[in-house]
XYZ file of C-alpha atoms in Angstrom:
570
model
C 164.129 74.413 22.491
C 166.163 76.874 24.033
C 166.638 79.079 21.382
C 162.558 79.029 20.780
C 162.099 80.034 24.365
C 165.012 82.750 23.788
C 163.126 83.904 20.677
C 159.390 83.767 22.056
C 161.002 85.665 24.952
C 162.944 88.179 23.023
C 159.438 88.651 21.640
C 157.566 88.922 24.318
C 159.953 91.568 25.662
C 160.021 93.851 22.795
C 156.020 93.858 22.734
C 155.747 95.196 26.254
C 158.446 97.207 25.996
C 156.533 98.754 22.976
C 153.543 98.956 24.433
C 154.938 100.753 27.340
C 156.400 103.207 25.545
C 152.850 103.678 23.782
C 151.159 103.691 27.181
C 154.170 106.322 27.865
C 153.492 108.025 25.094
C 149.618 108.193 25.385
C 150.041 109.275 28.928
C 152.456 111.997 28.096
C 150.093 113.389 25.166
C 147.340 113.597 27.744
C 149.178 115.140 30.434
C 150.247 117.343 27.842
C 146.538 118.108 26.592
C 145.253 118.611 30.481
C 148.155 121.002 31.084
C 147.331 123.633 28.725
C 144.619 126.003 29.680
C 143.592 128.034 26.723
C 141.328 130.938 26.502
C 140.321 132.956 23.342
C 139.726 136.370 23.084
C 136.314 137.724 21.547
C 134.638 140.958 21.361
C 130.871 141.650 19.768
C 128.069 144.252 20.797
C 125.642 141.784 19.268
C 123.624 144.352 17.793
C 122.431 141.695 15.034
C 122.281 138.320 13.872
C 125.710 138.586 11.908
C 127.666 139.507 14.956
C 126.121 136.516 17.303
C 126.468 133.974 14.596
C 130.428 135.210 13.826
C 130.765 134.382 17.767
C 129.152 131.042 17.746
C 131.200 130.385 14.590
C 134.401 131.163 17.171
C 133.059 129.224 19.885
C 132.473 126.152 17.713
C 136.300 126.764 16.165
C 137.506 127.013 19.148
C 136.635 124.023 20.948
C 137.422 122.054 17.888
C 140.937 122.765 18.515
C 140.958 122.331 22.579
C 139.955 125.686 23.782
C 138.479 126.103 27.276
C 136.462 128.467 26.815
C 136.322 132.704 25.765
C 136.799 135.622 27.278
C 133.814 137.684 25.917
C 134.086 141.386 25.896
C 129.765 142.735 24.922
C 129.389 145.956 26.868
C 128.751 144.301 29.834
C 129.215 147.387 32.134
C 126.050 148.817 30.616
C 124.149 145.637 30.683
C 121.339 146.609 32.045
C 120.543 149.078 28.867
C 120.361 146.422 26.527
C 117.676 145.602 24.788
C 115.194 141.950 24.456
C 117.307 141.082 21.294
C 120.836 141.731 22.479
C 119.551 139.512 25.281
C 118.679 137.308 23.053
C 121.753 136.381 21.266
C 123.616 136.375 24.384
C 121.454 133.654 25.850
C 122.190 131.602 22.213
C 126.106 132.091 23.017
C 125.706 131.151 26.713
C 123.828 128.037 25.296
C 126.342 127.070 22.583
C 129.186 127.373 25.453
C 127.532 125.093 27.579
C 127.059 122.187 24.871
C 130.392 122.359 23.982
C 131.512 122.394 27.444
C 133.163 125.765 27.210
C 133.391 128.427 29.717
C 132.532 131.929 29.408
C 134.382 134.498 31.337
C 132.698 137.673 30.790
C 134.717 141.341 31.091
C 133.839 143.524 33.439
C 135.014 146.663 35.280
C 136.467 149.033 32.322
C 137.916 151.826 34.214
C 140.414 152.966 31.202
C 138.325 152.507 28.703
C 135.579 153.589 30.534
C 132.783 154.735 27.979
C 129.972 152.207 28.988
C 129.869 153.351 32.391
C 130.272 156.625 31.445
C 127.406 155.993 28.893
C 125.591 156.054 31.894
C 126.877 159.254 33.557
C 129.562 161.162 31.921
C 130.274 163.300 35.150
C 132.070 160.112 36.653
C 135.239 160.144 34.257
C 138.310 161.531 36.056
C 138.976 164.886 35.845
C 142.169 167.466 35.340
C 141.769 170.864 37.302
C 141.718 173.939 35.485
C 142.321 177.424 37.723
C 141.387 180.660 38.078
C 140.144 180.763 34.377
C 139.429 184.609 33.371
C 135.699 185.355 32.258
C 133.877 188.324 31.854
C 130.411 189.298 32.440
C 128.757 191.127 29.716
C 124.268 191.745 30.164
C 123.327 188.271 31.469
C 126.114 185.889 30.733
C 129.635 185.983 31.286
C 131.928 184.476 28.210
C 135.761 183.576 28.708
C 138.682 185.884 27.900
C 141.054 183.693 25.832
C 144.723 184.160 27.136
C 147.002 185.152 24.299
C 148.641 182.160 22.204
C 151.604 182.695 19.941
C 151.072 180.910 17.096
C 152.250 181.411 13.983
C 152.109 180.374 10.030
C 149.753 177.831 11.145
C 148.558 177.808 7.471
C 152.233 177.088 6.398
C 151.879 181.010 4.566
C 155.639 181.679 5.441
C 158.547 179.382 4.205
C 161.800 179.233 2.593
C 161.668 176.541 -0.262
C 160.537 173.550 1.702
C 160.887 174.261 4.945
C 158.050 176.017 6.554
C 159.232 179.041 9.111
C 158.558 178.994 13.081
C 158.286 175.432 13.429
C 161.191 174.066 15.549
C 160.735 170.466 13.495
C 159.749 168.997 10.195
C 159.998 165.878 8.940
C 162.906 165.967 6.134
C 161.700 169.090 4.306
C 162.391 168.328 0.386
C 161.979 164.797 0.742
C 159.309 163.821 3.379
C 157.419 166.984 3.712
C 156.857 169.682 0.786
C 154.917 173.244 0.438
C 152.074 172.864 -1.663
C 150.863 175.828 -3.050
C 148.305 173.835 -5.399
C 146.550 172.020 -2.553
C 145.286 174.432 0.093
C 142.690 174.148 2.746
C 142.660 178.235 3.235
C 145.156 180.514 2.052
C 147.661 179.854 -0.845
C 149.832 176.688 0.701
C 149.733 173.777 2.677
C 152.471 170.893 3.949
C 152.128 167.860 2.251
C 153.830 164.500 3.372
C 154.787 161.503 1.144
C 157.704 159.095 0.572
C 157.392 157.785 4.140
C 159.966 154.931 3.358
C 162.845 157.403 3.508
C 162.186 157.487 6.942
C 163.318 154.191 9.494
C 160.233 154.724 11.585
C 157.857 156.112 8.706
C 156.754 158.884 10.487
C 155.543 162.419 9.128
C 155.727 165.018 11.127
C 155.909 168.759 12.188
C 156.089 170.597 15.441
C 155.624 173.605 16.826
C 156.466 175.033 20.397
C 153.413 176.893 21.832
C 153.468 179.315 25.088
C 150.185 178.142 27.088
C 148.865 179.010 30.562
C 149.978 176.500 33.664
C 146.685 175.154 34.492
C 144.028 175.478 31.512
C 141.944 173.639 29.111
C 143.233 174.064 25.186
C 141.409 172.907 21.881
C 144.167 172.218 18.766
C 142.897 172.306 15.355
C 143.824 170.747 12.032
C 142.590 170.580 8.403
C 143.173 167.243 6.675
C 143.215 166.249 3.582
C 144.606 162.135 2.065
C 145.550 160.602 -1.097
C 145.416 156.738 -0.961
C 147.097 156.882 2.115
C 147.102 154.411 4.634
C 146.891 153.417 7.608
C 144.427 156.012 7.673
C 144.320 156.298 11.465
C 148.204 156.860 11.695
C 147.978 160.692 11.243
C 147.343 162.566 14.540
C 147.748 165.767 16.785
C 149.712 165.007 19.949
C 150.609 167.657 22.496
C 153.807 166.700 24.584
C 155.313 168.214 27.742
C 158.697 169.674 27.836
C 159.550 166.959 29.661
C 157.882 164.128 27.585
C 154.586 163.594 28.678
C 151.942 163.416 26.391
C 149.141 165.763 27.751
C 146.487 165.352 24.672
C 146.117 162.605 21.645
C 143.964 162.466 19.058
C 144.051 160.159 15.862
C 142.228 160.890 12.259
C 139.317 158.301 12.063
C 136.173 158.099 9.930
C 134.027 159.927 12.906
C 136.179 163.129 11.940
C 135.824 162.552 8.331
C 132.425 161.925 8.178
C 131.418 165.469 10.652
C 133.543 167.774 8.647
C 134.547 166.964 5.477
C 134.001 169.614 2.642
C 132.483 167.395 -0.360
C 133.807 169.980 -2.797
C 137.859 169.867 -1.911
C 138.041 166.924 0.497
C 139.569 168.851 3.152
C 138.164 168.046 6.524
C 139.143 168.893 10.670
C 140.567 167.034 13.483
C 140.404 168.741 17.476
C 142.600 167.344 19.730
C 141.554 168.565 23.258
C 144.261 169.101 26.201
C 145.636 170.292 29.261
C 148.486 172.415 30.025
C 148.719 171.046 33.645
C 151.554 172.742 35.057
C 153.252 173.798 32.113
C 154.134 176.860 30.145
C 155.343 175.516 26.958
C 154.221 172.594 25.267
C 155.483 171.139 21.865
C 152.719 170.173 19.484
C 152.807 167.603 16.810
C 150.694 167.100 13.632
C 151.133 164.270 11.041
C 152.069 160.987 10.709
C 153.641 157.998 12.870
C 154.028 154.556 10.953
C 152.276 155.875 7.509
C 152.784 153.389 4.693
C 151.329 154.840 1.086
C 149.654 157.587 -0.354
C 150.140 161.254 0.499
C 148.693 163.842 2.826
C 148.538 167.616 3.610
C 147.985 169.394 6.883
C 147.055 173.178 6.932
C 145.431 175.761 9.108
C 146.747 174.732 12.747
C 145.213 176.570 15.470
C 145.497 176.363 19.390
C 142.939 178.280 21.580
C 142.150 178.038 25.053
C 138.625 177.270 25.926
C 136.264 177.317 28.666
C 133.716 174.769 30.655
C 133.968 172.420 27.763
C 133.330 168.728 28.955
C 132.905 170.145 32.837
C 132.189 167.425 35.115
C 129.812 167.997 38.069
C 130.389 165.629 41.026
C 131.577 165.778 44.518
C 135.094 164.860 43.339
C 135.135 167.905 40.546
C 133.733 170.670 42.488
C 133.289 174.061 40.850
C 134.211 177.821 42.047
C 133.375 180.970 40.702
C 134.998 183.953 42.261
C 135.476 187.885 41.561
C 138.989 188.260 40.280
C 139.316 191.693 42.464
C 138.368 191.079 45.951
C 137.800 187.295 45.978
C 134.217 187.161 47.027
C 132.935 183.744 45.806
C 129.294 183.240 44.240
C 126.976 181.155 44.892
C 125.566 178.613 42.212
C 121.794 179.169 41.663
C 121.558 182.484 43.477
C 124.479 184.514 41.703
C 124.420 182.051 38.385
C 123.087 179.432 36.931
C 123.779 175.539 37.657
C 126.567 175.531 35.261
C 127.220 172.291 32.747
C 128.673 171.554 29.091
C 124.826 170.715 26.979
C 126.830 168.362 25.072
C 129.091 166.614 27.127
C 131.123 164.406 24.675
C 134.627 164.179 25.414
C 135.889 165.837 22.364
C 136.479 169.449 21.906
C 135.014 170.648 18.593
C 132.240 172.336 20.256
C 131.892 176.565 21.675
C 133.190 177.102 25.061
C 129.716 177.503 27.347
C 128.925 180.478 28.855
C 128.071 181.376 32.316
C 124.222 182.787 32.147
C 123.517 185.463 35.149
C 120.245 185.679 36.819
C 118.799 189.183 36.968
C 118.934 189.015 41.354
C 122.371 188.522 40.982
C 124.776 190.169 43.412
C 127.290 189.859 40.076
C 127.699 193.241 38.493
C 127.889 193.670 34.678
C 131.765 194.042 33.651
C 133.117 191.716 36.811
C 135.354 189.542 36.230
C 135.418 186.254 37.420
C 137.957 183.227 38.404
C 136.987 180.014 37.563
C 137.736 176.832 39.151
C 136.625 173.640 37.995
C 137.585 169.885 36.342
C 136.980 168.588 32.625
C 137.190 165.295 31.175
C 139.258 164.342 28.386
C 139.211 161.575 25.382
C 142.751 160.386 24.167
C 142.918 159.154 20.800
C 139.184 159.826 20.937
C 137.534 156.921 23.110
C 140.144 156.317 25.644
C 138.629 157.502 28.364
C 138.960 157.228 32.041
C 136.491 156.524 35.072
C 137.396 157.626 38.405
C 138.264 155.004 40.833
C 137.380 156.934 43.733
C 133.386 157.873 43.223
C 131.203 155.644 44.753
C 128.560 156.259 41.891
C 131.204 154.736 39.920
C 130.897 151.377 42.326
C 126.733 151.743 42.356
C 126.421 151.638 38.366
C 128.937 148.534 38.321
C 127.283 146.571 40.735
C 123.876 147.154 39.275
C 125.425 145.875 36.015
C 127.374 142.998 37.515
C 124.168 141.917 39.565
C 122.391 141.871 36.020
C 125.003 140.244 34.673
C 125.739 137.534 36.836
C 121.951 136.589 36.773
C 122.153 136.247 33.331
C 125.173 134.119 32.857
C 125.897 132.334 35.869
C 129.520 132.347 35.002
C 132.125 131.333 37.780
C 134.841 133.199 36.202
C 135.717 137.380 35.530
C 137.863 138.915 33.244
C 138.520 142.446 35.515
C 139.879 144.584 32.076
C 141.266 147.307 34.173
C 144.247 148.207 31.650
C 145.546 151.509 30.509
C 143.869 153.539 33.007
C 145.560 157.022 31.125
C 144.554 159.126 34.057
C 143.726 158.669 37.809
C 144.582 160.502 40.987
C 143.981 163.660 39.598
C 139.997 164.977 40.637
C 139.628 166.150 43.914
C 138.352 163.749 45.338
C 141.198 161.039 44.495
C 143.614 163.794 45.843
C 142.246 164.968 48.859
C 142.934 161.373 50.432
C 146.143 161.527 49.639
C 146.325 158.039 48.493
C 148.745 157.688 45.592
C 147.298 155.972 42.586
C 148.859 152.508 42.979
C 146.980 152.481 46.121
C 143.141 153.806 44.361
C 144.413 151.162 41.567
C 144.053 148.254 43.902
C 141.560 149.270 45.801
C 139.265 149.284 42.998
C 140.285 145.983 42.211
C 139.440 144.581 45.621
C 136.129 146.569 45.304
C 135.540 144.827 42.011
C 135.869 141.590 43.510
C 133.736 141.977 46.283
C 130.708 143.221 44.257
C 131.164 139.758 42.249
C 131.464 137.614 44.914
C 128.448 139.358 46.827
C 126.726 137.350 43.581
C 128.838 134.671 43.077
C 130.853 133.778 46.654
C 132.645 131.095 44.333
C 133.909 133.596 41.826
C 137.538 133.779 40.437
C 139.415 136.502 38.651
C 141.555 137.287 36.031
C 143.131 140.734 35.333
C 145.461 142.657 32.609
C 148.718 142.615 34.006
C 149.609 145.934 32.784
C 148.467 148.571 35.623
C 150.374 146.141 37.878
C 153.438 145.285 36.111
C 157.073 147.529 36.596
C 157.932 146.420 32.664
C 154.831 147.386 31.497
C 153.367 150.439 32.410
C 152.919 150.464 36.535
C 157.434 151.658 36.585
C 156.758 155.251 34.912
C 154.650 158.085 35.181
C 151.829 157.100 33.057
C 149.583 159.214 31.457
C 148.285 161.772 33.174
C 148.978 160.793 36.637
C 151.560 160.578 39.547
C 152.332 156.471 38.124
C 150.840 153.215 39.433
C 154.198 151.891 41.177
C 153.196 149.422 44.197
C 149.671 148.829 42.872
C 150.070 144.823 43.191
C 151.250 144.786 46.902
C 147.904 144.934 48.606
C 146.151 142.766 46.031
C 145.046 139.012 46.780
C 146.943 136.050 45.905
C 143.510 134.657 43.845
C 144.088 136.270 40.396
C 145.278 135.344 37.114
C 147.349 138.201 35.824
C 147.013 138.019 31.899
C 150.290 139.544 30.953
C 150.437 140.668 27.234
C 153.657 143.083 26.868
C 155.281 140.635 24.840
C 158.723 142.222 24.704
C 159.119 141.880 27.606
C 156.992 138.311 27.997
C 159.546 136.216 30.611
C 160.326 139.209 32.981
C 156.408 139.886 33.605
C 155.884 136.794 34.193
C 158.761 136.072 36.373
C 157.428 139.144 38.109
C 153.977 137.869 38.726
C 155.306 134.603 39.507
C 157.515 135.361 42.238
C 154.656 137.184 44.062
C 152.566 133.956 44.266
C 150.098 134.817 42.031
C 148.690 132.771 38.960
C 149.894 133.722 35.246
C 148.480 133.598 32.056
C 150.099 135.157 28.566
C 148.061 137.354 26.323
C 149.366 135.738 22.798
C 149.142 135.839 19.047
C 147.705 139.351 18.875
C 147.524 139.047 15.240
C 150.972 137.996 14.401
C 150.854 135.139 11.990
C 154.452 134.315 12.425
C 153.459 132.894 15.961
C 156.721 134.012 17.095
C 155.560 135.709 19.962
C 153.445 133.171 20.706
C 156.288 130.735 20.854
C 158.426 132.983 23.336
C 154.935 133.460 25.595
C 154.937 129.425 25.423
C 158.709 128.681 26.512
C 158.142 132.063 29.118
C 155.083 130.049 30.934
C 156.692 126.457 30.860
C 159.911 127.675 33.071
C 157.496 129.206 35.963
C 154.515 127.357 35.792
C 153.068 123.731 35.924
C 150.453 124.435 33.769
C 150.321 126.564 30.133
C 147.715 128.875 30.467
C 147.630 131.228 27.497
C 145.208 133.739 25.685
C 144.768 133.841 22.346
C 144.117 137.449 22.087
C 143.294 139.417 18.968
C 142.045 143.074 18.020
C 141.579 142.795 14.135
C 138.985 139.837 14.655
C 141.230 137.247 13.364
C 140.388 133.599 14.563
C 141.991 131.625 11.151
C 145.177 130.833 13.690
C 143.050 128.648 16.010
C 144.681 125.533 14.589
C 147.839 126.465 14.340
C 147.826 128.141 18.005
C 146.602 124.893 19.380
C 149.036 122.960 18.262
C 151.859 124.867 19.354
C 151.075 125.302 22.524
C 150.752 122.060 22.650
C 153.111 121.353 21.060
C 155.244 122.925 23.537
C-alpha cells in the first residue's frame, strides 16, 4: 500500500513539477515575445500601384513574424503636393496597418537630406559665404573675372611611362593606374584604372594640389568613361582641405550619364561643385574608392571659379554688391537687377549668371564690383542641407505635418534629422552666435512642438547620429563648427535610434546614461546578422525591453524571419 501511495505520489510530483516548468516555460516565451519592440524600416514615393503593393507585401511580412509596426519614409515633408492617387495608396497602407494591428510611424523633419522641403523653396538650404567676388561691368551686364587657377596636364598630356606629371598622388602607376594613349576623351591620352584587388582598400585614385581663393565658389570637372565596372557609383571627385575636411563630393550616377554622355565614344562629365572656405590650397581627388571589376579612364580635369551659381536669396543669405575702388554699395533694383541663379539646382554644370545693369544706373561701364553673397551646395549630389534657423523653414513643415497628421492619425514620429553636412554657416545661423549643437536641438524641440500642436499625445523617435560623440556629434562635421553638446537641452521623451554599429554598445551606453529611451538601427543589409546580434546583446545589458529597427537601404525584407527570431531569440 505504501509503496502505491509512494508511486502515485512520485507521480503526481513529477506531473506538476512538469507542468510548472511548462507554465515556466510558456511564461518566459511570452515575456520574451512582449519584450521585444520591433520596427521595420520602409521607404516608397508611391508613385504607382507596384510601389504600394511591394509595401503592403512588407507590412503583411512583417507582422507575420511579430513586427510592431514600420517606420515609413514617402516624402512626407512635401505632403501637401501630392497628388489624389499618391493619396490614395497611402490611405490602402494606413488601412492594411490597422487590420493587422500595426503601427505606422511616419518620417518627418529632413533637415540633411533636405530636398522635399527644399522642393518647395530652394532659397531655404544653408548657405556658405562667398566674398568680395571680382566682376566687371561691360554695356548692360557685368560678368565675373575668374581668379587664376594653376592647373596643369589635366588631360594627363605630360607623363613619364606611367606616371602622369604634376600630380602629387596616383594610385600605383604601372599596376593600378596606366596612360592610355588609345582611349582619349580630348587630346592623345587619358589615365585608366583597373586591377583594383592589388589594392587593400580597392581604391583608384589621383590627386592634384590646386591654389584657390580663401572664400569662393569653384566648379571641378571630369570626363568619364567605364568598362564593366562596378559599383558604378564608387568613382567620384572629392575636394579635401589641407587639413582633412572634405569641402565638395560628388559621385558618378546614371543622372550624369544620362545628361552628357557622347553616344559615339562613351565618354561623358561629372561637376563636383565646392567651396574654398578659408583656404588657399586644396587637394583634389578623382577616381575610385571601393571599385570591384571592370576598368575606367578619367581625362580632361578642370577647376574654375564661378559666380552666383545656386545663390540663395533669404534674410539669412543676404547679398552685397559694392565698387571695388571706393566702396560705395548699390542698391538692388535701382543700380541692378534683383539678382538670382534661373536654374537653381544644386549642382554646378551650369554658366555662372551675370549681373544685368539697368540703363538709370549710377554703375558706370568698366566698374568693378565686389560681391558678397551665399550659395547652396549638393554633396554626393542630393545631400543637401536645410537651414535650421529660417522660420520659412518651420512654416513649410508645419503646413506639411498639419496635412499629415490629418491624414494618418499616427501617435508616433520618426524625426530623421541625420547627417545634417552643413549648419551654422548662413548669416543668419551666425549672427546669433549660437553654436550648432545648440540650432541642432532647437530644431528638434521646434519639431516636436509643431506635432504635438496636432497630436498633444505624440511621441518621438530620432537618429542618434547628430547627437552621439561616437558617431558624428565629437568632430567637426561637414561643413560646420561640429554638433558637440547638441543632446543636453533635449527632452527626456525620445527614442534615439542609434545605427553606428561599430560602435553599437558605447552609443547606447551613451544614450542610456542620459535617461533617454534606445532603440538599435539593425541588419542594414548584412545577411550574416552579425551586427544584428551585437545590436541585440548591446540593448539587453541597458535596457528592459529590446527595441530594435530593422533598417535597410537596398530594399531587402527576405531577413524578416530570420531577424525575428533572433531577436527573440535573444
Amino acid at each position: 500500500m505504501k509503496k502505491i501511495f509512494l508511486v502515485v505520489f512520485s507521480v503526481s510530483l513529477l506531473t506538476a513539477f512538469l507542468s510548472i516548468q511548462s507554465i515556466s516555460k510558456a511564461f518566459a516565451e511570452s515575456e520574451l515575445i512582449e519584450s521585444c519592440y520591433m520596427l521595420a524600416f520602409v521607404s516608397s514615393p508611391l508613385e504607382n500601384k507596384i510601389q504600394a503593393e511591394e509595401v503592403l507585401d512588407i507590412i503583411d511580412s512583417a507582422s507575420k513574424n511579430g513586427f510592431s509596426g514600420i517606420v515609413f519614409s514617402s516624402n512626407f515633408d512635401r505632403i501637401v503636393t501630392q497628388n489624389d492617387q499618391y493619396f490614395k495608396y497611402l490611405d490602402q497602407i494606413k488601412n492594411r496597418c490597422r487590420e493587422k494591428d500595426m503601427e505606422i510611424i511616419p518620417l518627418i523633419g529632413s533637415f540633411g537630406w533636405g530636398s522635399n522641403i527644399l522642393w518647395q523653396n530652394p532659397n531655404l538650404a544653408e548657405g556658405l559665404r562667398v566674398e568680395s567676388q571680382v566682376f566687371k561691368v561691360n554695356g548692360n551686364s557685368a560678368e565675373l573675372v575668374k581668379g587664376k587657377i594653376e592647373f596643369s596636364n589635366g588631360g594627363f598630356e605630360r607623363y613619364n611611362g606611367d606616371v602622369a606629371d604634376n600630380y602629387e598622388f596616383q594610385e600605383k602607376p604601372g599596376e593600378i593606374s596606366f596612360i592610355d594613349i588609345k582611349e582619349y576623351a580630348e587630346g592623345k591620352s587619358s589615365l585608366r584604372f583597373q586591377n583594383f584587388y592589388l589594392d587593400k582598400y580597392k581604391q583608384a585614385r589621383v590627386m592634384h594640389k590646386v591654389k584657390v581663393l580663401p572664400k569662393k565658389s569653384y566648379r571641378m570637372d571630369c570626363s568619364i568613361k567605364t568598362q564593366l565596372f562596378t559599383p558604378s557609383d564608387s568613382i567620384k571627385l572629392v575636394c579635401i582641405d589641407q587639413n582633412g575636411k572634405v569641402l565638395g563630393t560628388e559621385r558618378n550616377s546614371t543622372v550624369w550619364q544620362k545628361k552628357y554622355t557622347d553616344c559615339d565614344n562613351g565618354w561623358y562629365k561629372i561637376t563636383m561643385g565646392f567651396n574654398s572656405m578659408e583656404n588657399t590650397f586644396v587637394n583634389i581627388y578623382a577616381g575610385a574608392w571601393g571599385a570591384e571589376e571592370g576598368i575606367f579612364w578619367i581625362d580632361d580635369l578642370t577647376v574654375q571659379e564661378v559666380g552666383l551659381v545656386n545663390i540663395l536669396r533669404r534674410n539669412g543669405t543676404p547679398l552685397c554688391i559694392r565698387n571695388r575702388e571706393n566702396g560705395q554699395i548699390y542698391e538692388e533694383g535701382i543700380d541692378y537687377e534683383f539678382v538670382r541663379d534661373t536654374i537653381m539646382d544644386f549642382e554646378f554644370d551650369h554658366c555662372s549668371e551675370s549681373i544685368k545693369i539697368p540703363l538709370q544706373s549710377s554703375i558706370k561701364d568698366g566698374t568693378f564690383l565686389l560681391v558678397d553673397y551665399y550659395h547652396g551646395l549638393g554633396m554626393d549630389h542630393d545631400q543637401i542641407s536645410v537651414c535650421m534657423s529660417e522660420e520659412t523653414s518651420y512654416d513649410i513643415l508645419e503646413k506639411n505635418i498639419q496635412a499629415l497628421v490629418g491624414r494618418l492619425e499616427s501617435s508616433k514620429f520618426f524625426i530623421s534629422l541625420d547627417e545634417v553636412i552643413m549648419g551654422g554657416t548662413c548669416a543668419l545661423c551666425s549672427c546669433c552666435e549660437k553654436k550648432p549643437g545648440l540650432i541642432m536641438s532647437q530644431c528638434v524641440i521646434r519639431q516636436m512642438a509643431i506635432v504635438r500642436k496636432y497630436k498633444p499625445s505624440a511621441n518621438f523617435f530620432i537618429w542618434s547620429d547628430m547627437f552621439d560623440p561616437y558617431h558624428n556629434a565629437d568632430r567637426q562635421y561637414g561643413l560646420c563648427e561640429g554638433y558637440y553638446g547638441a543632446i543636453e537641452s533635449l527632452p527626456k521623451d525620445i527614442t534615439f535610434v542609434c545605427w553606428n554599429n561599430k560602435v553599437i554598445e558605447k552609443s547606447i551606453n551613451f544614450f542610456a546614461s542620459k535617461g533617454f529611451s534606445v532603440m538599435a538601427g539593425a541588419y542594414y543589409d548584412d545577411k550574416s546578422m552579425n551586427s544584428t546580434e551585437e545590436c541585440v546583446s548591446a540593448l539587453k545589458s541597458t535596457n528592459k525591453q529590446i527595441k530594435i529597427l530593422y533598417t535597410t537601404w537596398k530594399k531587402d525584407y527576405s531577413m524578416l524571419k530570420e531577424f525575428s527570431e533572433m531577436v527573440r531569440k535573444k
